[in-house]
Amino acid sequence: MLLKTSNSFSQVIFERRFELALCLIVAWAFLLRAWGATSGLPMLNVKDEGQMIPAAVRFGSGDFNPHSFTYPSLYKYLLFFLYGIYFAVGRIFGTFSSVEDFKLHYFNDPSDFYVIARVCSALLGALTVLMVYFIGKQLHSNRIGLVAALLFSVDFQHLRYSHLAKPDVAMIFLMVTAIYFACRIATAGALRNYIWAGVFGGLAISAKYNAVTVVIPIVVAHLLVGSERNFFLRLRNNFHYLILSLSLVGVFFFVGTPFALFDYRTFGRDLEFVKLVVSRGDAGHDYLSTVAYYFKEMFLPGSWSWQGKYAGLLILAGLLLALFRRRRQNWIILSFIIVHFFYFTYKTSSDLPKPHYLLPLLPLMFIFAAQFLEFLTARLKTAEFFKTGALAVVVILLMLAPTRVAYFFNYELSRESTDERARNWILENVPSATRILQVGRHSLALPENRQSLKENSADSPPDVLQSKIKAVTKFPGNTYYICRLDPGWNVTEEIVQTMEELPLGVKLPESEMFNLSYWLEKEVQLVVIMGERQGVRGSFLDSVHISLLNFGQQLETEAQLVTEFVPEEPHVPGRWIRIYE
């Protein structure tokens, strides 16, 4: 009886081996992405995180108009929903006694809100790994789906963005899900697949505008339905299904970003601003060199995407194999990769390349890598068992380097950074009420006194300002008068002159602010200048960046260096920080 039960259990395990392996892969992917979610808080590793959380919290006032459309609204609404759950749970367990108490908790230390958003990104990143499996299985086989999911689970760039409270990973998850249903259109052609492809495609664009190319695989999948050789016959076949799907893309964009309709003037202004920032000059400028640069970043060893010697080349080989073999189902994702790559290389072929715009390509590329590995192992003249073993060994070897990078990246996030050291040094050594100027893209999130809050929150609603002041009173400690000199990396004088009105919260520093005498008149006593590892970044020197570099040189000659915090790999992560008196 015991032997029979054991055999039955083993049979169940064998039959469910793909499902069990998939669960382990998704759990592994989530662990790698969620580790380090508290890194640096209450300071921010990436400035863009600071655009999402405050907007989501402001919805609690009852005004659901974000008043800014530099990003669409879906991700902000998702965070607002999660914060509602957080408040409800906290109210049940006595953490928050009222809505006002909840607001004071946020204004005193928003760390919990950022952790919730980052864990949300980690979860969506892990679910993207799951969708990669489903696409690989839908187009090819369980084995190719599992191999693609496993390789993608340790992709460094996707892992890095999954640590951030930004909409990029949510957009990628929704895009990949829409493409999965596009794959089902090609194989089944059912109306429900057209509907779901349109729904998730619209939501993806409502997470981030970059997802606009998601319509390409939907159209291509429709053209692959049926056996007719004539292009126009295939197009006409259930053409109303395709129109419905594409219409749903538009409808669900506005479901996720409804005030793009209700506040269309602001939406149009901000969308024009986004186009200017993306291009940073004339689109198409030096196009061939931009394509070559992006190609290098995507495929060559040691570049942006692949933390290993062979992964990028493996994917390139998989893409070439797919083009050579011309399997119809591959064109659903090949068409997306080709159009997205060349569209965004064109849009960003100016003085400021943006390889992170290619992030949506990464999940799908691993499907071609898995196909190439399957193609190689299938040609081994040996038993199927040994072919599977050889495939497993190759996959494990390919995963070693990116897994090592992922481990040390997460380990570094868990260590005290130069930002934390500088913040703690100020709190311990600088008297309360000192006037401090913070220079750079980032902030040490130092607590502000009432006068500072009134000056820096002049544009905030009166109830927000009062809540900030109450939080200062309720949670005593050193507070400072904070001045900021943010160089505004994505805003140039050319953009300011082009726009009649800039989006909410976007501004260019006045030229006199880059002079030390300006701040001496404002009685600033301490200057904290924050840059990258090599100092203040100046790869693309417009007038603002030149002014910032000159300001740094002025500090070196006319101010006294009190202390500095320098990152030391691999022990001290962070950015270069100097404090002047």
Coordinates of C-alpha atoms in Angstrom, one line a residue:
M1 CA 0.0 0.0 0.0
L2 CA 2.8 2.4 0.9
L3 CA 4.7 1.5 -2.3
K4 CA 1.5 2.2 -4.3
T5 CA 1.0 5.6 -2.6
S6 CA 4.7 6.5 -3.2
N7 CA 4.3 5.6 -6.9
S8 CA 1.2 7.6 -7.2
F9 CA 2.9 10.6 -5.6
S10 CA 5.8 10.3 -7.9
Q11 CA 3.5 10.0 -10.9
V12 CA 1.7 13.2 -9.8
I13 CA 5.1 15.0 -9.5
F14 CA 6.1 13.8 -12.9
E15 CA 2.9 14.9 -14.5
R16 CA 3.0 18.3 -12.8
R17 CA 6.8 18.8 -13.3
F18 CA 6.4 21.8 -15.6
E19 CA 3.9 23.5 -13.2
L20 CA 6.2 22.9 -10.2
A21 CA 9.2 24.2 -12.1
L22 CA 7.3 27.3 -13.1
C23 CA 6.2 28.0 -9.6
L24 CA 9.8 27.8 -8.4
I25 CA 11.0 30.1 -11.2
V26 CA 8.4 32.7 -10.5
A27 CA 9.2 32.6 -6.7
W28 CA 12.9 32.9 -7.5
A29 CA 12.2 35.9 -9.8
F30 CA 10.2 37.6 -7.1
L31 CA 12.8 37.0 -4.5
L32 CA 15.5 38.6 -6.6
R33 CA 13.3 41.6 -7.3
A34 CA 11.9 42.2 -3.9
W35 CA 15.2 41.9 -2.0
G36 CA 16.4 45.4 -1.2
A37 CA 13.0 47.1 -1.4
T38 CA 13.9 49.3 1.6
S39 CA 17.2 50.4 0.1
G40 CA 18.1 54.0 0.8
L41 CA 14.7 55.1 2.3
P42 CA 13.5 57.7 3.1
M43 CA 15.9 58.9 0.3
L44 CA 15.3 57.8 -3.3
N45 CA 17.7 55.9 -5.5
V46 CA 16.0 57.3 -8.6
K47 CA 14.4 60.7 -8.7
D48 CA 11.5 59.5 -10.9
E49 CA 10.2 57.5 -8.0
G50 CA 9.3 60.8 -6.4
Q51 CA 6.8 61.6 -9.1
M52 CA 4.7 58.5 -8.6
I53 CA 4.0 58.1 -4.8
P54 CA 3.1 61.8 -4.0
A55 CA 0.6 61.8 -6.9
A56 CA -1.0 58.5 -5.7
V57 CA -1.3 59.9 -2.2
R58 CA -2.8 63.1 -3.4
F59 CA -5.8 61.1 -4.8
G60 CA -6.8 60.6 -1.2
S61 CA -8.0 64.3 -1.1
G62 CA -10.8 63.3 -3.5
D63 CA -9.3 65.0 -6.5
F64 CA -8.5 62.2 -9.0
N65 CA -7.1 64.5 -11.6
P66 CA -3.3 64.1 -11.5
H67 CA -2.8 67.5 -13.1
S68 CA 0.3 66.1 -14.8
F69 CA 0.5 63.8 -17.7
T70 CA 4.2 63.4 -18.2
Y71 CA 3.4 59.9 -17.2
P72 CA -0.1 58.4 -17.8
S73 CA -2.2 57.7 -14.7
L74 CA -2.8 54.0 -14.4
Y75 CA 0.2 53.2 -12.3
K76 CA -0.6 56.0 -9.9
Y77 CA -4.2 54.7 -9.5
L78 CA -2.9 51.3 -8.8
L79 CA -0.7 52.6 -6.0
F80 CA -3.6 54.6 -4.6
F81 CA -5.6 51.4 -4.5
L82 CA -2.7 49.6 -2.6
Y83 CA -2.4 52.5 -0.2
G84 CA -6.2 52.2 0.5
I85 CA -5.6 48.6 1.4
Y86 CA -2.6 49.6 3.6
F87 CA -4.8 52.1 5.5
A88 CA -7.7 49.7 5.9
V89 CA -5.3 47.0 7.4
G90 CA -3.6 49.6 9.6
R91 CA -6.9 50.8 10.8
I92 CA -8.0 47.3 11.8
F93 CA -4.8 46.6 13.7
G94 CA -4.7 50.0 15.3
T95 CA -1.7 51.4 13.4
F96 CA -3.7 54.4 12.2
S97 CA -6.5 55.9 14.3
S98 CA -7.8 58.1 11.5
V99 CA -7.2 59.4 8.0
E100 CA -5.4 62.4 9.5
D101 CA -3.1 60.0 11.4
F102 CA -2.4 58.2 8.2
K103 CA -1.5 61.5 6.5
L104 CA 0.9 62.5 9.3
H105 CA 2.5 59.0 9.0
Y106 CA 3.2 59.7 5.3
F107 CA 4.5 63.2 5.8
N108 CA 6.8 62.2 8.6
D109 CA 8.4 59.2 6.8
P110 CA 7.0 58.0 3.5
S111 CA 9.2 54.9 3.5
D112 CA 6.4 52.4 3.9
F113 CA 4.6 53.9 0.8
Y114 CA 7.8 53.4 -1.3
V115 CA 8.3 49.9 -0.1
I116 CA 4.7 49.0 -1.1
A117 CA 5.3 50.5 -4.5
R118 CA 8.6 48.7 -5.0
V119 CA 7.2 45.3 -3.9
C120 CA 4.3 45.9 -6.3
S121 CA 7.0 46.3 -9.1
A122 CA 8.7 43.2 -7.9
L123 CA 5.5 41.2 -8.1
L124 CA 4.7 42.5 -11.6
G125 CA 8.2 41.7 -12.7
A126 CA 7.8 38.1 -11.4
L127 CA 4.4 37.8 -13.2
T128 CA 6.1 39.0 -16.4
V129 CA 8.4 36.0 -16.1
L130 CA 5.3 33.8 -15.9
M131 CA 3.9 35.4 -19.0
V132 CA 7.1 34.7 -20.9
Y133 CA 6.6 31.1 -20.1
F134 CA 3.0 31.2 -21.4
I135 CA 4.1 32.9 -24.7
G136 CA 6.9 30.4 -25.2
K137 CA 4.5 27.5 -24.5
Q138 CA 1.8 29.0 -26.8
L139 CA 4.1 29.5 -29.7
H140 CA 6.3 26.5 -29.3
S141 CA 6.5 24.1 -26.3
N142 CA 6.6 23.8 -22.5
R143 CA 10.3 23.4 -22.6
I144 CA 11.0 26.5 -24.6
G145 CA 8.7 28.4 -22.3
L146 CA 10.5 27.2 -19.2
V147 CA 13.9 27.9 -20.6
A148 CA 13.0 31.4 -21.7
A149 CA 11.4 32.2 -18.3
L150 CA 14.4 30.9 -16.4
L151 CA 16.9 32.9 -18.4
F152 CA 14.7 36.0 -18.2
S153 CA 14.3 35.6 -14.4
V154 CA 17.9 36.8 -13.9
D155 CA 18.0 39.5 -16.6
F156 CA 19.8 42.3 -14.8
Q157 CA 18.1 45.3 -16.4
H158 CA 14.6 44.0 -15.8
L159 CA 15.6 43.0 -12.3
R160 CA 17.0 46.5 -11.6
Y161 CA 13.8 48.3 -12.8
S162 CA 11.7 45.8 -10.8
H163 CA 13.3 47.4 -7.7
L164 CA 11.9 50.8 -8.5
A165 CA 8.6 52.6 -7.8
K166 CA 8.2 53.4 -11.5
P167 CA 5.6 52.4 -14.1
D168 CA 8.1 50.7 -16.5
V169 CA 7.7 47.1 -15.1
A170 CA 3.9 47.5 -14.9
M171 CA 4.0 48.6 -18.6
I172 CA 6.1 45.6 -19.6
F173 CA 3.9 43.1 -17.8
L174 CA 0.7 44.5 -19.5
M175 CA 2.4 44.6 -22.9
V176 CA 3.7 41.0 -22.6
T177 CA 0.2 39.9 -21.5
A178 CA -1.4 41.7 -24.5
I179 CA 1.2 40.0 -26.8
Y180 CA 0.3 36.6 -25.2
F181 CA -3.3 37.1 -26.3
A182 CA -2.1 38.2 -29.7
C183 CA -0.4 34.8 -29.9
R184 CA -3.6 33.1 -29.0
I185 CA -5.4 35.1 -31.8
A186 CA -3.0 33.6 -34.3
T187 CA -3.6 30.0 -33.1
A188 CA -7.3 30.2 -32.1
G189 CA -8.7 33.4 -33.6
A190 CA -11.5 33.6 -31.0
L191 CA -13.2 36.9 -30.2
R192 CA -12.2 36.7 -26.5
N193 CA -8.5 36.8 -27.5
Y194 CA -9.1 40.0 -29.6
I195 CA -10.9 41.5 -26.6
W196 CA -8.2 40.7 -24.0
A197 CA -5.4 41.7 -26.4
G198 CA -7.0 45.1 -26.8
V199 CA -7.8 45.5 -23.1
F200 CA -4.2 44.8 -21.9
G201 CA -2.7 46.8 -24.8
G202 CA -4.7 49.9 -23.8
L203 CA -3.8 49.4 -20.1
A204 CA -0.1 49.0 -21.1
I205 CA -0.1 52.4 -22.9
S206 CA -1.9 53.9 -19.9
A207 CA 0.9 52.7 -17.7
K208 CA 3.6 54.4 -19.9
Y209 CA 3.3 55.9 -23.4
N210 CA 6.2 53.8 -24.7
A211 CA 3.8 50.8 -25.0
V212 CA 2.2 52.3 -28.1
T213 CA 3.9 49.7 -30.3
V214 CA 1.8 47.0 -28.7
V215 CA -0.7 47.3 -31.5
I216 CA 1.8 45.8 -34.0
P217 CA 1.6 42.2 -32.8
I218 CA -2.2 42.4 -32.6
V219 CA -2.4 43.4 -36.3
V220 CA 0.2 40.8 -37.3
A221 CA -1.5 38.0 -35.3
H222 CA -4.8 38.9 -37.1
L223 CA -3.0 38.5 -40.5
L224 CA -1.7 35.1 -39.5
V225 CA -5.2 33.7 -38.9
G226 CA -6.5 31.4 -41.7
S227 CA -4.7 29.7 -44.5
E228 CA -5.4 32.1 -47.4
R229 CA -2.4 33.2 -49.3
N230 CA -3.8 36.5 -50.3
F231 CA -3.0 39.3 -47.9
F232 CA -6.3 41.1 -48.4
L233 CA -8.3 38.0 -47.8
R234 CA -6.6 37.4 -44.5
L235 CA -7.1 41.0 -43.5
R236 CA -10.8 40.9 -44.3
N237 CA -11.3 37.7 -42.4
N238 CA -13.1 38.7 -39.2
F239 CA -11.9 42.3 -39.8
H240 CA -14.5 43.6 -37.3
Y241 CA -12.7 41.6 -34.6
L242 CA -9.5 43.5 -35.4
I243 CA -11.3 46.8 -35.4
L244 CA -12.9 46.0 -32.0
S245 CA -9.5 45.0 -30.5
L246 CA -7.8 48.2 -31.7
S247 CA -10.7 50.3 -30.5
L248 CA -10.4 48.6 -27.0
V249 CA -6.7 49.7 -27.0
G250 CA -7.9 53.3 -27.2
V251 CA -10.8 52.8 -24.8
F252 CA -8.7 51.2 -22.1
F253 CA -6.0 53.8 -22.4
F254 CA -8.6 56.3 -21.3
V255 CA -10.0 53.9 -18.6
G256 CA -6.5 54.0 -17.0
T257 CA -6.0 57.7 -17.8
P258 CA -9.5 59.2 -17.8
F259 CA -8.5 62.8 -17.3
A260 CA -6.7 62.8 -20.6
L261 CA -10.2 63.4 -21.9
F262 CA -11.6 65.6 -19.1
D263 CA -8.4 67.8 -18.9
Y264 CA -7.4 67.4 -22.5
R265 CA -5.6 70.8 -22.7
T266 CA -3.2 69.8 -19.9
F267 CA -2.8 66.3 -21.4
G268 CA -1.9 67.8 -24.8
R269 CA 0.6 70.2 -23.3
D270 CA 2.3 67.5 -21.3
L271 CA 2.4 65.0 -24.2
E272 CA 4.1 67.6 -26.3
F273 CA 6.6 68.1 -23.5
V274 CA 7.3 64.4 -23.3
K275 CA 8.0 64.3 -27.1
L276 CA 10.5 67.1 -26.7
V277 CA 12.3 65.4 -23.8
V278 CA 12.4 62.0 -25.5
S279 CA 14.0 63.4 -28.7
R280 CA 16.2 66.1 -27.0
G281 CA 16.8 67.6 -30.4
D282 CA 15.9 66.5 -34.0
A283 CA 14.6 63.0 -34.2
G284 CA 16.6 61.1 -36.8
H285 CA 19.8 63.1 -36.0
D286 CA 22.8 60.8 -36.6
Y287 CA 20.4 57.8 -36.9
L288 CA 22.8 55.1 -38.1
S289 CA 25.3 55.7 -35.3
T290 CA 22.4 55.5 -32.8
V291 CA 21.2 52.2 -34.3
A292 CA 24.8 50.9 -33.9
Y293 CA 25.0 52.1 -30.3
Y294 CA 21.7 50.5 -29.4
F295 CA 22.7 47.3 -31.2
K296 CA 25.9 47.1 -29.2
E297 CA 24.1 47.8 -26.0
M298 CA 21.5 45.0 -26.7
F299 CA 23.7 42.2 -27.9
L300 CA 27.4 42.6 -27.3
P301 CA 29.1 41.1 -24.2
G302 CA 29.4 43.3 -21.1
S303 CA 27.0 46.0 -22.4
W304 CA 23.8 47.4 -21.1
S305 CA 21.5 44.4 -21.2
W306 CA 23.5 41.2 -20.7
Q307 CA 25.6 40.6 -17.6
G308 CA 27.5 37.7 -19.2
K309 CA 29.8 37.0 -22.1
Y310 CA 27.4 35.0 -24.3
A311 CA 23.7 35.8 -23.4
G312 CA 23.4 38.7 -25.9
L313 CA 25.1 36.7 -28.7
L314 CA 22.9 33.8 -28.0
I315 CA 19.8 36.0 -28.3
L316 CA 21.2 37.5 -31.5
A317 CA 21.7 34.0 -32.9
G318 CA 18.1 33.1 -31.9
L319 CA 16.8 36.1 -33.8
L320 CA 18.8 35.3 -36.9
L321 CA 17.6 31.7 -36.7
A322 CA 14.0 32.9 -36.5
L323 CA 14.4 35.1 -39.5
F324 CA 16.0 32.3 -41.5
R325 CA 13.5 29.6 -40.6
R326 CA 10.5 31.9 -41.2
R327 CA 8.0 30.2 -38.9
R328 CA 4.7 32.1 -39.1
Q329 CA 4.1 32.3 -35.3
N330 CA 7.5 33.9 -34.7
W331 CA 6.5 37.0 -36.7
I332 CA 4.0 38.0 -33.9
I333 CA 6.9 38.9 -31.6
L334 CA 9.5 39.5 -34.3
S335 CA 7.4 42.2 -35.8
F336 CA 7.1 43.9 -32.4
I337 CA 10.8 43.7 -31.7
I338 CA 11.7 45.2 -35.1
V339 CA 9.2 48.0 -35.0
H340 CA 9.8 48.9 -31.4
F341 CA 13.6 48.9 -31.9
F342 CA 13.7 51.1 -35.0
Y343 CA 10.9 53.4 -33.8
F344 CA 12.6 54.3 -30.5
T345 CA 16.1 54.5 -32.1
Y346 CA 14.6 57.0 -34.4
K347 CA 12.9 59.0 -31.7
T348 CA 15.9 59.1 -29.4
S349 CA 18.6 59.5 -32.1
S350 CA 19.8 62.8 -30.6
D351 CA 22.4 63.8 -28.1
L352 CA 20.9 61.7 -25.3
P353 CA 20.4 58.0 -26.1
K354 CA 17.9 56.1 -23.9
P355 CA 18.5 52.4 -24.1
H356 CA 16.0 51.8 -21.3
Y357 CA 13.3 52.4 -23.9
L358 CA 14.2 49.0 -25.2
L359 CA 13.2 47.3 -22.0
P360 CA 10.0 45.8 -23.4
L361 CA 12.0 43.8 -25.9
L362 CA 13.9 41.9 -23.3
P363 CA 11.2 39.3 -22.2
L364 CA 10.5 38.3 -25.8
M365 CA 14.1 38.1 -26.8
F366 CA 14.7 35.2 -24.4
I367 CA 12.1 33.2 -26.2
F368 CA 14.4 33.3 -29.3
A369 CA 17.3 32.4 -27.1
A370 CA 15.4 29.4 -25.8
Q371 CA 14.5 28.4 -29.4
F372 CA 18.2 28.5 -30.4
L373 CA 19.2 26.3 -27.5
E374 CA 16.5 23.9 -28.4
F375 CA 17.6 23.9 -32.0
L376 CA 21.2 23.0 -31.0
T377 CA 20.4 20.3 -28.5
A378 CA 17.9 18.7 -31.0
R379 CA 20.8 18.0 -33.3
L380 CA 22.7 16.0 -30.8
K381 CA 22.8 12.4 -31.9
T382 CA 21.9 10.9 -28.5
A383 CA 18.9 9.8 -26.4
E384 CA 16.2 12.4 -25.5
F385 CA 17.1 12.1 -21.8
F386 CA 20.7 13.3 -22.6
K387 CA 19.5 16.0 -24.9
T388 CA 17.4 17.4 -22.0
G389 CA 20.3 17.1 -19.6
A390 CA 22.6 18.9 -22.0
L391 CA 20.0 21.7 -22.4
A392 CA 19.7 22.0 -18.6
V393 CA 23.5 22.2 -18.2
V394 CA 23.8 25.0 -20.8
V395 CA 21.0 27.0 -19.2
I396 CA 22.6 26.7 -15.7
L397 CA 26.0 27.8 -17.1
L398 CA 24.3 30.8 -18.8
M399 CA 22.6 31.8 -15.6
L400 CA 25.7 31.7 -13.4
A401 CA 27.1 35.2 -14.4
P402 CA 23.8 37.1 -14.3
T403 CA 22.8 35.4 -11.0
R404 CA 26.1 36.5 -9.5
V405 CA 25.5 40.1 -10.7
A406 CA 22.0 40.0 -9.3
Y407 CA 23.2 38.8 -5.9
F408 CA 25.9 41.4 -5.5
F409 CA 23.5 44.1 -6.8
N410 CA 21.0 43.2 -4.1
Y411 CA 23.7 42.8 -1.5
E412 CA 24.9 46.3 -2.3
L413 CA 21.4 47.6 -1.9
S414 CA 21.3 46.2 1.6
R415 CA 24.5 48.0 2.7
E416 CA 24.8 51.5 4.0
S417 CA 25.4 53.9 1.1
T418 CA 27.2 57.2 0.9
D419 CA 23.7 58.9 0.9
E420 CA 22.8 57.3 4.2
R421 CA 26.2 58.2 5.7
A422 CA 25.9 61.8 4.6
R423 CA 22.3 62.1 6.0
N424 CA 23.3 60.6 9.3
W425 CA 26.4 62.8 9.6
I426 CA 24.2 65.9 9.1
L427 CA 21.6 64.8 11.6
E428 CA 24.3 64.1 14.2
N429 CA 26.6 67.1 13.6
V430 CA 24.6 69.9 12.1
P431 CA 22.5 72.0 14.5
S432 CA 18.8 72.3 13.9
A433 CA 17.5 75.2 11.9
T434 CA 20.7 75.4 9.8
R435 CA 20.1 76.6 6.3
I436 CA 21.3 73.9 3.9
L437 CA 21.5 74.0 0.1
Q438 CA 21.1 70.6 -1.7
V439 CA 22.6 70.6 -5.2
G440 CA 22.0 67.8 -7.7
R441 CA 19.2 65.5 -8.9
H442 CA 18.8 63.7 -5.6
S443 CA 17.9 64.6 -2.1
L444 CA 19.0 63.5 1.3
A445 CA 15.4 63.8 2.5
L446 CA 16.4 65.9 5.5
P447 CA 13.5 66.9 7.8
E448 CA 12.4 70.5 7.2
N449 CA 11.4 73.1 9.7
R450 CA 8.1 75.2 9.5
Q451 CA 9.7 78.1 7.7
S452 CA 11.3 75.8 5.1
L453 CA 8.0 73.9 4.6
K454 CA 6.1 77.1 4.0
E455 CA 8.7 78.3 1.4
N456 CA 9.0 75.0 -0.4
S457 CA 5.3 74.0 -0.2
A458 CA 3.9 77.3 -1.4
D459 CA 2.2 75.7 -4.3
S460 CA 0.7 72.9 -2.3
P461 CA -3.0 72.9 -1.1
P462 CA -3.4 74.5 2.3
D463 CA -4.4 71.2 4.0
V464 CA -1.3 69.5 2.7
L465 CA 0.9 72.2 4.2
Q466 CA -0.9 72.0 7.5
S467 CA -0.4 68.3 7.6
K468 CA 3.3 68.7 7.0
I469 CA 3.6 71.2 9.8
K470 CA 1.6 68.9 12.1
A471 CA 4.0 66.0 11.3
V472 CA 7.0 68.2 12.3
T473 CA 5.3 69.0 15.6
K474 CA 4.3 65.4 16.3
F475 CA 7.7 63.9 15.5
P476 CA 10.3 66.0 17.1
G477 CA 14.0 66.0 16.1
N478 CA 16.5 68.1 14.1
T479 CA 14.8 70.1 11.3
Y480 CA 16.5 72.3 8.7
Y481 CA 15.7 75.1 6.3
I482 CA 16.3 73.4 3.0
C483 CA 17.1 75.1 -0.3
R484 CA 17.4 73.1 -3.5
L485 CA 19.3 73.6 -6.8
D486 CA 18.0 70.9 -9.1
P487 CA 19.7 71.0 -12.5
G488 CA 16.7 69.5 -14.2
W489 CA 18.4 67.0 -16.4
N490 CA 15.6 66.5 -18.8
V491 CA 14.8 70.2 -19.3
T492 CA 16.8 72.5 -21.5
E493 CA 16.5 76.2 -22.4
E494 CA 15.4 75.1 -25.9
I495 CA 12.5 73.1 -24.4
V496 CA 11.5 76.0 -22.2
Q497 CA 11.5 78.3 -25.1
T498 CA 9.4 75.9 -27.2
M499 CA 6.7 75.4 -24.6
E500 CA 4.3 78.1 -23.7
E501 CA 3.7 76.5 -20.3
L502 CA 5.7 73.7 -18.6
P503 CA 4.1 70.7 -16.9
L504 CA 3.3 70.8 -13.2
G505 CA 6.5 70.5 -11.1
V506 CA 8.8 71.0 -14.1
K507 CA 11.0 74.1 -14.1
L508 CA 14.5 75.3 -15.2
P509 CA 16.7 76.8 -12.5
E510 CA 17.3 80.6 -12.9
S511 CA 20.9 81.4 -14.1
E512 CA 21.7 83.5 -11.0
M513 CA 21.1 80.4 -8.8
F514 CA 24.4 78.9 -10.1
N515 CA 26.3 81.7 -8.3
L516 CA 27.5 81.3 -4.7
S517 CA 26.8 84.9 -3.9
Y518 CA 23.1 84.3 -4.6
W519 CA 23.0 81.7 -1.8
L520 CA 25.1 83.8 0.6
E521 CA 22.4 86.5 0.3
K522 CA 19.9 83.8 1.4
E523 CA 22.1 83.1 4.4
V524 CA 22.8 79.5 3.4
Q525 CA 25.4 78.0 5.8
L526 CA 26.0 74.5 4.4
V527 CA 26.1 73.2 0.8
V528 CA 25.6 69.5 0.0
I529 CA 26.5 68.7 -3.6
M530 CA 25.5 65.3 -4.9
G531 CA 26.7 63.7 -8.1
E532 CA 27.4 60.3 -9.7
R533 CA 30.4 58.2 -8.9
Q534 CA 32.6 60.3 -11.0
G535 CA 31.2 63.6 -9.7
V536 CA 28.5 65.8 -11.2
R537 CA 27.4 64.1 -14.5
G538 CA 28.1 66.1 -17.6
S539 CA 28.1 63.7 -20.5
F540 CA 25.6 65.9 -22.5
L541 CA 26.7 69.5 -21.7
D542 CA 23.9 72.0 -22.3
S543 CA 24.0 75.4 -20.7
V544 CA 22.4 74.1 -17.4
H545 CA 25.0 71.4 -17.0
I546 CA 27.9 73.7 -17.7
S547 CA 26.5 76.2 -15.1
L548 CA 26.3 73.3 -12.6
L549 CA 29.9 72.3 -13.2
N550 CA 31.0 75.9 -12.9
F551 CA 29.1 76.1 -9.6
G552 CA 31.0 73.0 -8.3
Q553 CA 34.3 74.6 -9.2
Q554 CA 33.3 77.8 -7.5
L555 CA 32.6 75.8 -4.3
E556 CA 36.0 74.3 -4.5
T557 CA 37.8 77.6 -4.6
E558 CA 35.5 79.9 -2.5
A559 CA 34.0 77.5 0.2
Q560 CA 35.5 75.3 2.8
L561 CA 35.2 71.5 2.3
V562 CA 33.9 70.0 5.6
T563 CA 33.7 66.4 4.7
E564 CA 33.0 64.1 1.7
F565 CA 31.6 60.7 1.1
V566 CA 33.0 58.6 -1.8
P567 CA 31.6 55.3 -3.0
E568 CA 34.1 52.5 -2.8
E569 CA 33.3 49.4 -4.8
P570 CA 32.2 46.9 -3.7
H571 CA 31.9 47.9 -0.1
V572 CA 30.3 51.4 -0.1
P573 CA 27.6 52.0 -2.7
G574 CA 26.0 55.3 -3.5
R575 CA 27.0 58.5 -5.2
W576 CA 29.8 61.1 -4.7
I577 CA 28.8 63.7 -2.0
R578 CA 30.7 66.7 -0.7
I579 CA 29.6 69.0 2.1
Y580 CA 30.9 72.6 2.1
E581 CA 30.6 75.3 4.7

